[in-house]
């Protein structure tokens, strides 16, 4: 479902973030991306939803080669990919409901479909009773649940999360991980960049370690492997 072959990324300022990466990720896999700060984890993740273009090499997502994708086809690619960030990136003036519905309205669903889909996903993340709240009225963990709901409301095949528990305490992080596991159980591919040693070492999954722009380790049921 995701194929990278000899991928390099050098940014406009001359910094090489990825230095020849090759990997394959199958449908339904749950993968942690670990490594020190500046290793290239975010760049790796951004390649997948085409936020970043490779300088060389091939990235293929669901049979679409991103090096030849037309600009007008990028939104179509992104419909299949839900993205979750450390800082949630919710729209502060919209309610929980509206933040999630917004993700659907941009792809022209009917009002009834929107209502059903939003309530279904709010139920999944345990926030049905907070639909009318504003983000600022929620805890960090609840805000992250909203951002997960927004990312999965389109039922994407791939969910990408960049440090999703980075701003959350350990107990809240474990709750967030249970939601990711539920999404994973539905067959969604999950790719999560994380510094959360405790989670990687307890909720065991495939671990890809990136260091200095290279994959230095790739293990099924792997460990975090760095001092946190
Ligand atoms: P390109 O897409 O052509 O590679 P860049 O990604 O280099 O362009 O440009 C993105 C912007 O982010 C630039 O203005 C760049 O200077 C800026 N930037 C520079 N260093 C960093 C950094 N470490 N993290 C995030 N952004 C950075
Ligand atoms: P990580 O997520 O592992 O911290 P990143 O992929 O964010 O690593 O960054 C890898 C390297 O690329 C770092 O040296 C970083 O400063 C640089 N970098 C990241 N984004 C940009 C950008 N937009 N422009 C220039 N340099 C960048």
Short mmCIF file of C-alpha atoms and ligand atoms in Angstrom, two decimals:
data_model
loop_
_atom_site.label_atom_id
_atom_site.label_comp_id
_atom_site.label_asym_id
_atom_site.label_seq_id
_atom_site.Cartn_x
_atom_site.Cartn_y
_atom_site.Cartn_z
CA UNK A 1 0.00 0.00 0.00
CA UNK A 2 2.98 2.31 0.66
CA UNK A 3 6.26 1.85 -1.19
CA UNK A 4 9.36 4.00 -0.93
CA UNK A 5 12.41 3.35 -3.05
CA UNK A 6 15.72 5.22 -2.58
CA UNK A 7 14.01 8.36 -1.34
CA UNK A 8 16.07 11.47 -0.69
CA UNK A 9 14.89 14.84 0.59
CA UNK A 10 17.05 17.93 0.64
CA UNK A 11 15.22 21.10 1.68
CA UNK A 12 15.68 24.46 -0.01
CA UNK A 13 18.16 25.51 2.72
CA UNK A 14 20.47 22.61 1.82
CA UNK A 15 19.57 20.39 4.80
CA UNK A 16 19.29 16.72 3.79
CA UNK A 17 16.50 15.23 5.90
CA UNK A 18 16.29 11.82 4.17
CA UNK A 19 19.32 10.14 2.72
CA UNK A 20 18.10 7.11 0.74
CA UNK A 21 15.07 5.45 2.33
CA UNK A 22 13.43 2.28 1.04
CA UNK A 23 10.54 0.53 2.75
CA UNK A 24 7.19 -1.14 2.18
CA UNK A 25 4.11 -0.88 4.37
CA UNK A 26 1.17 -3.23 3.91
CA UNK A 27 -2.52 -2.57 4.36
CA UNK A 28 -3.56 -2.77 8.01
CA UNK A 29 -0.09 -2.45 9.52
CA UNK A 30 0.45 -0.37 12.65
CA UNK A 31 3.90 1.20 12.61
CA UNK A 32 5.83 3.45 14.97
CA UNK A 33 8.46 5.76 13.51
CA UNK A 34 11.09 6.46 16.17
CA UNK A 35 14.40 8.30 16.28
CA UNK A 36 16.11 11.36 17.71
CA UNK A 37 14.95 14.91 17.03
CA UNK A 38 15.94 16.03 13.55
CA UNK A 39 16.34 12.41 12.34
CA UNK A 40 13.82 12.85 9.51
CA UNK A 41 10.66 11.33 11.02
CA UNK A 42 8.36 14.24 10.14
CA UNK A 43 9.80 14.46 6.66
CA UNK A 44 9.16 10.72 6.18
CA UNK A 45 5.56 11.19 7.28
CA UNK A 46 5.02 14.32 5.19
CA UNK A 47 6.15 12.45 2.05
CA UNK A 48 3.18 10.12 2.43
CA UNK A 49 0.52 12.81 2.20
CA UNK A 50 2.61 14.79 -0.24
CA UNK A 51 3.19 17.72 2.07
CA UNK A 52 6.83 17.26 1.05
CA UNK A 53 8.06 16.24 -2.39
CA UNK A 54 11.06 13.88 -2.59
CA UNK A 55 14.22 15.30 -4.15
CA UNK A 56 14.91 11.85 -5.63
CA UNK A 57 13.44 8.36 -5.47
CA UNK A 58 9.90 6.97 -5.67
CA UNK A 59 6.99 7.15 -3.28
CA UNK A 60 3.95 5.08 -4.26
CA UNK A 61 0.73 5.27 -2.23
CA UNK A 62 -2.19 2.98 -3.16
CA UNK A 63 -0.74 2.49 -6.66
CA UNK A 64 -0.33 6.25 -7.18
CA UNK A 65 3.23 7.34 -7.91
CA UNK A 66 3.63 10.63 -6.09
CA UNK A 67 6.50 11.77 -8.28
CA UNK A 68 4.17 11.96 -11.29
CA UNK A 69 0.90 12.83 -9.54
CA UNK A 70 -0.85 15.86 -11.05
CA UNK A 71 -1.49 18.78 -8.73
CA UNK A 72 -5.25 18.46 -9.18
CA UNK A 73 -5.11 14.80 -8.05
CA UNK A 74 -3.45 15.57 -4.69
CA UNK A 75 -6.79 16.26 -2.90
CA UNK A 76 -7.99 12.84 -4.09
CA UNK A 77 -4.88 11.20 -2.59
CA UNK A 78 -5.41 13.06 0.69
CA UNK A 79 -8.99 11.84 0.96
CA UNK A 80 -7.52 8.41 1.63
CA UNK A 81 -5.17 9.70 4.34
CA UNK A 82 -6.14 11.07 7.75
CA UNK A 83 -3.52 13.20 9.50
CA UNK A 84 -3.19 13.87 13.25
CA UNK A 85 -0.76 16.36 14.80
CA UNK A 86 0.79 16.87 18.22
CA UNK A 87 -0.90 20.27 18.60
CA UNK A 88 -4.34 19.08 17.35
CA UNK A 89 -4.78 21.94 14.83
CA UNK A 90 -8.51 22.37 15.57
CA UNK A 91 -10.30 25.48 14.35
CA UNK A 92 -10.83 27.48 17.58
CA UNK A 93 -14.07 29.25 16.61
CA UNK A 94 -15.87 26.10 15.47
CA UNK A 95 -17.57 23.60 17.78
CA UNK A 96 -16.40 20.00 18.06
CA UNK A 97 -19.20 18.99 15.68
CA UNK A 98 -18.30 21.70 13.17
CA UNK A 99 -14.59 20.88 13.28
CA UNK A 100 -15.36 17.33 12.22
CA UNK A 101 -18.18 18.18 9.78
CA UNK A 102 -15.87 20.66 8.07
CA UNK A 103 -13.67 17.77 6.90
CA UNK A 104 -16.68 16.24 5.15
CA UNK A 105 -18.28 19.39 3.78
CA UNK A 106 -15.23 20.06 1.71
CA UNK A 107 -15.92 16.82 -0.17
CA UNK A 108 -19.60 17.63 -0.73
CA UNK A 109 -21.45 15.10 1.40
CA UNK A 110 -25.19 15.64 1.99
CA UNK A 111 -26.28 17.20 5.35
CA UNK A 112 -27.78 13.91 6.48
CA UNK A 113 -24.66 11.91 5.65
CA UNK A 114 -22.61 14.51 7.48
CA UNK A 115 -24.74 14.23 10.62
CA UNK A 116 -24.61 10.45 10.65
CA UNK A 117 -20.90 10.27 10.00
CA UNK A 118 -20.01 12.94 12.58
CA UNK A 119 -22.12 11.36 15.32
CA UNK A 120 -20.76 7.90 14.53
CA UNK A 121 -17.18 9.09 14.84
CA UNK A 122 -17.89 11.16 17.99
CA UNK A 123 -19.30 8.00 19.51
CA UNK A 124 -16.13 6.09 18.62
CA UNK A 125 -13.91 8.62 20.39
CA UNK A 126 -16.30 8.93 23.36
CA UNK A 127 -17.26 12.58 22.87
CA UNK A 128 -20.91 12.44 21.81
CA UNK A 129 -21.91 14.69 24.72
CA UNK A 130 -19.32 17.35 23.80
CA UNK A 131 -20.48 17.98 20.22
CA UNK A 132 -21.45 21.60 20.95
CA UNK A 133 -18.33 22.50 22.91
CA UNK A 134 -15.56 24.71 21.58
CA UNK A 135 -12.01 23.28 21.53
CA UNK A 136 -10.91 25.67 24.32
CA UNK A 137 -13.56 24.13 26.60
CA UNK A 138 -11.96 20.67 26.30
CA UNK A 139 -8.96 19.04 27.94
CA UNK A 140 -5.89 18.24 25.81
CA UNK A 141 -6.88 14.58 25.61
CA UNK A 142 -10.37 15.50 24.48
CA UNK A 143 -9.01 17.89 21.86
CA UNK A 144 -6.81 15.12 20.53
CA UNK A 145 -9.87 12.84 20.36
CA UNK A 146 -11.60 15.47 18.24
CA UNK A 147 -8.63 15.71 15.92
CA UNK A 148 -8.63 11.91 15.58
CA UNK A 149 -12.37 12.00 14.84
CA UNK A 150 -11.77 14.62 12.17
CA UNK A 151 -8.97 12.56 10.63
CA UNK A 152 -11.03 9.35 10.37
CA UNK A 153 -14.50 10.68 9.52
CA UNK A 154 -13.83 10.15 5.81
CA UNK A 155 -12.88 6.51 6.57
CA UNK A 156 -9.36 6.90 5.13
CA UNK A 157 -7.29 3.81 4.37
CA UNK A 158 -4.22 5.34 6.01
CA UNK A 159 -3.94 7.31 9.25
CA UNK A 160 -0.77 9.27 9.91
CA UNK A 161 0.01 10.72 13.32
CA UNK A 162 2.97 12.96 14.11
CA UNK A 163 3.66 12.82 17.88
CA UNK A 164 -0.04 12.46 18.76
CA UNK A 165 0.66 12.03 22.49
CA UNK A 166 3.45 14.62 22.65
CA UNK A 167 1.36 17.10 24.66
CA UNK A 168 -0.52 14.57 26.80
CA UNK A 169 0.11 12.96 30.18
CA UNK A 170 0.69 9.18 30.40
CA UNK A 171 -2.86 8.19 31.40
CA UNK A 172 -4.42 10.35 28.68
CA UNK A 173 -1.90 8.98 26.18
CA UNK A 174 -2.96 5.43 26.96
CA UNK A 175 -6.59 6.38 26.26
CA UNK A 176 -5.57 7.88 22.93
CA UNK A 177 -3.66 4.68 22.09
CA UNK A 178 -6.79 2.60 22.71
CA UNK A 179 -8.57 4.66 20.07
CA UNK A 180 -5.72 4.11 17.61
CA UNK A 181 -5.91 0.38 18.29
CA UNK A 182 -9.63 0.41 17.58
CA UNK A 183 -9.05 2.23 14.30
CA UNK A 184 -6.33 -0.31 13.51
CA UNK A 185 -8.68 -3.22 14.27
CA UNK A 186 -10.94 -1.94 11.50
CA UNK A 187 -8.14 -2.56 9.00
CA UNK A 188 -6.80 0.99 8.74
CA UNK A 189 -3.06 1.37 8.21
CA UNK A 190 -1.53 3.50 10.99
CA UNK A 191 1.83 5.24 10.89
CA UNK A 192 2.79 7.10 14.05
CA UNK A 193 5.95 9.11 14.69
CA UNK A 194 6.52 9.14 18.43
CA UNK A 195 8.95 9.81 21.26
CA UNK A 196 6.72 7.95 23.69
CA UNK A 197 9.01 5.18 24.91
CA UNK A 198 6.47 3.75 27.35
CA UNK A 199 3.82 3.31 24.68
CA UNK A 200 6.17 1.83 22.06
CA UNK A 201 7.47 -0.69 24.60
CA UNK A 202 4.04 -1.71 25.90
CA UNK A 203 1.67 -1.49 22.91
CA UNK A 204 4.02 -3.55 20.71
CA UNK A 205 3.95 -2.93 16.96
CA UNK A 206 6.37 -2.76 14.03
CA UNK A 207 9.06 -0.18 14.74
CA UNK A 208 10.97 1.70 12.03
CA UNK A 209 13.87 3.69 13.51
CA UNK A 210 15.21 6.63 11.52
CA UNK A 211 18.54 8.19 12.33
CA UNK A 212 20.30 10.89 10.33
CA UNK A 213 17.97 10.40 7.37
CA UNK A 214 18.38 6.61 7.16
CA UNK A 215 16.33 3.63 8.34
CA UNK A 216 18.63 2.02 10.92
CA UNK A 217 16.20 -0.57 12.29
CA UNK A 218 12.92 -2.18 11.19
CA UNK A 219 11.46 -4.81 13.50
CA UNK A 220 8.10 -6.49 14.01
CA UNK A 221 7.02 -6.01 17.62
CA UNK A 222 10.06 -3.81 18.07
CA UNK A 223 11.25 -1.68 20.95
CA UNK A 224 11.74 2.05 21.30
CA UNK A 225 15.49 1.53 21.62
CA UNK A 226 16.53 5.05 22.62
CA UNK A 227 16.90 6.69 26.01
CA UNK A 228 13.69 8.71 26.34
P1 LIG B 1 11.06 23.12 -0.76
O1 LIG B 1 9.65 22.65 -0.68
O2 LIG B 1 11.41 23.74 -2.08
O3 LIG B 1 12.07 22.10 -0.31
P2 LIG B 1 11.53 24.26 1.80
O4 LIG B 1 10.80 23.08 2.39
O5 LIG B 1 12.98 24.35 1.94
O6 LIG B 1 11.16 24.35 0.27
O7 LIG B 1 10.87 25.60 2.35
C1 LIG B 1 9.97 25.59 3.44
C2 LIG B 1 10.20 26.78 4.38
O8 LIG B 1 10.51 26.33 5.73
C3 LIG B 1 11.41 27.58 3.96
O9 LIG B 1 11.06 28.95 4.12
C4 LIG B 1 12.46 27.15 4.91
O10 LIG B 1 13.39 28.17 5.08
C5 LIG B 1 11.69 26.95 6.20
N1 LIG B 1 12.51 26.14 7.16
C6 LIG B 1 13.85 26.17 7.23
N2 LIG B 1 14.31 25.36 8.17
C7 LIG B 1 13.26 24.77 8.73
C8 LIG B 1 13.10 23.80 9.77
N3 LIG B 1 14.11 23.25 10.41
N4 LIG B 1 11.86 23.39 10.06
C9 LIG B 1 10.81 23.92 9.41
N5 LIG B 1 10.90 24.86 8.43
C10 LIG B 1 12.11 25.28 8.09
P1 LIG B 2 12.22 14.82 13.03
O1 LIG B 2 10.75 14.78 12.73
O2 LIG B 2 12.82 13.47 13.18
O3 LIG B 2 12.56 15.74 14.15
P2 LIG B 2 12.41 16.37 10.55
O4 LIG B 2 11.98 15.53 9.41
O5 LIG B 2 11.46 17.36 11.10
O6 LIG B 2 12.95 15.41 11.73
O7 LIG B 2 13.72 17.16 10.17
C1 LIG B 2 14.87 16.55 9.58
C2 LIG B 2 15.87 17.64 9.21
O8 LIG B 2 15.33 18.46 8.19
C3 LIG B 2 16.20 18.57 10.36
O9 LIG B 2 17.54 18.95 10.23
C4 LIG B 2 15.27 19.76 10.12
O10 LIG B 2 15.78 20.95 10.68
C5 LIG B 2 15.23 19.81 8.61
N1 LIG B 2 13.95 20.37 8.11
C6 LIG B 2 12.71 19.93 8.39
N2 LIG B 2 11.78 20.63 7.73
C7 LIG B 2 12.45 21.56 7.01
C8 LIG B 2 12.06 22.61 6.11
N3 LIG B 2 10.77 22.83 5.81
N4 LIG B 2 13.03 23.36 5.57
C9 LIG B 2 14.30 23.12 5.86
N5 LIG B 2 14.77 22.18 6.69
C10 LIG B 2 13.83 21.39 7.25
#
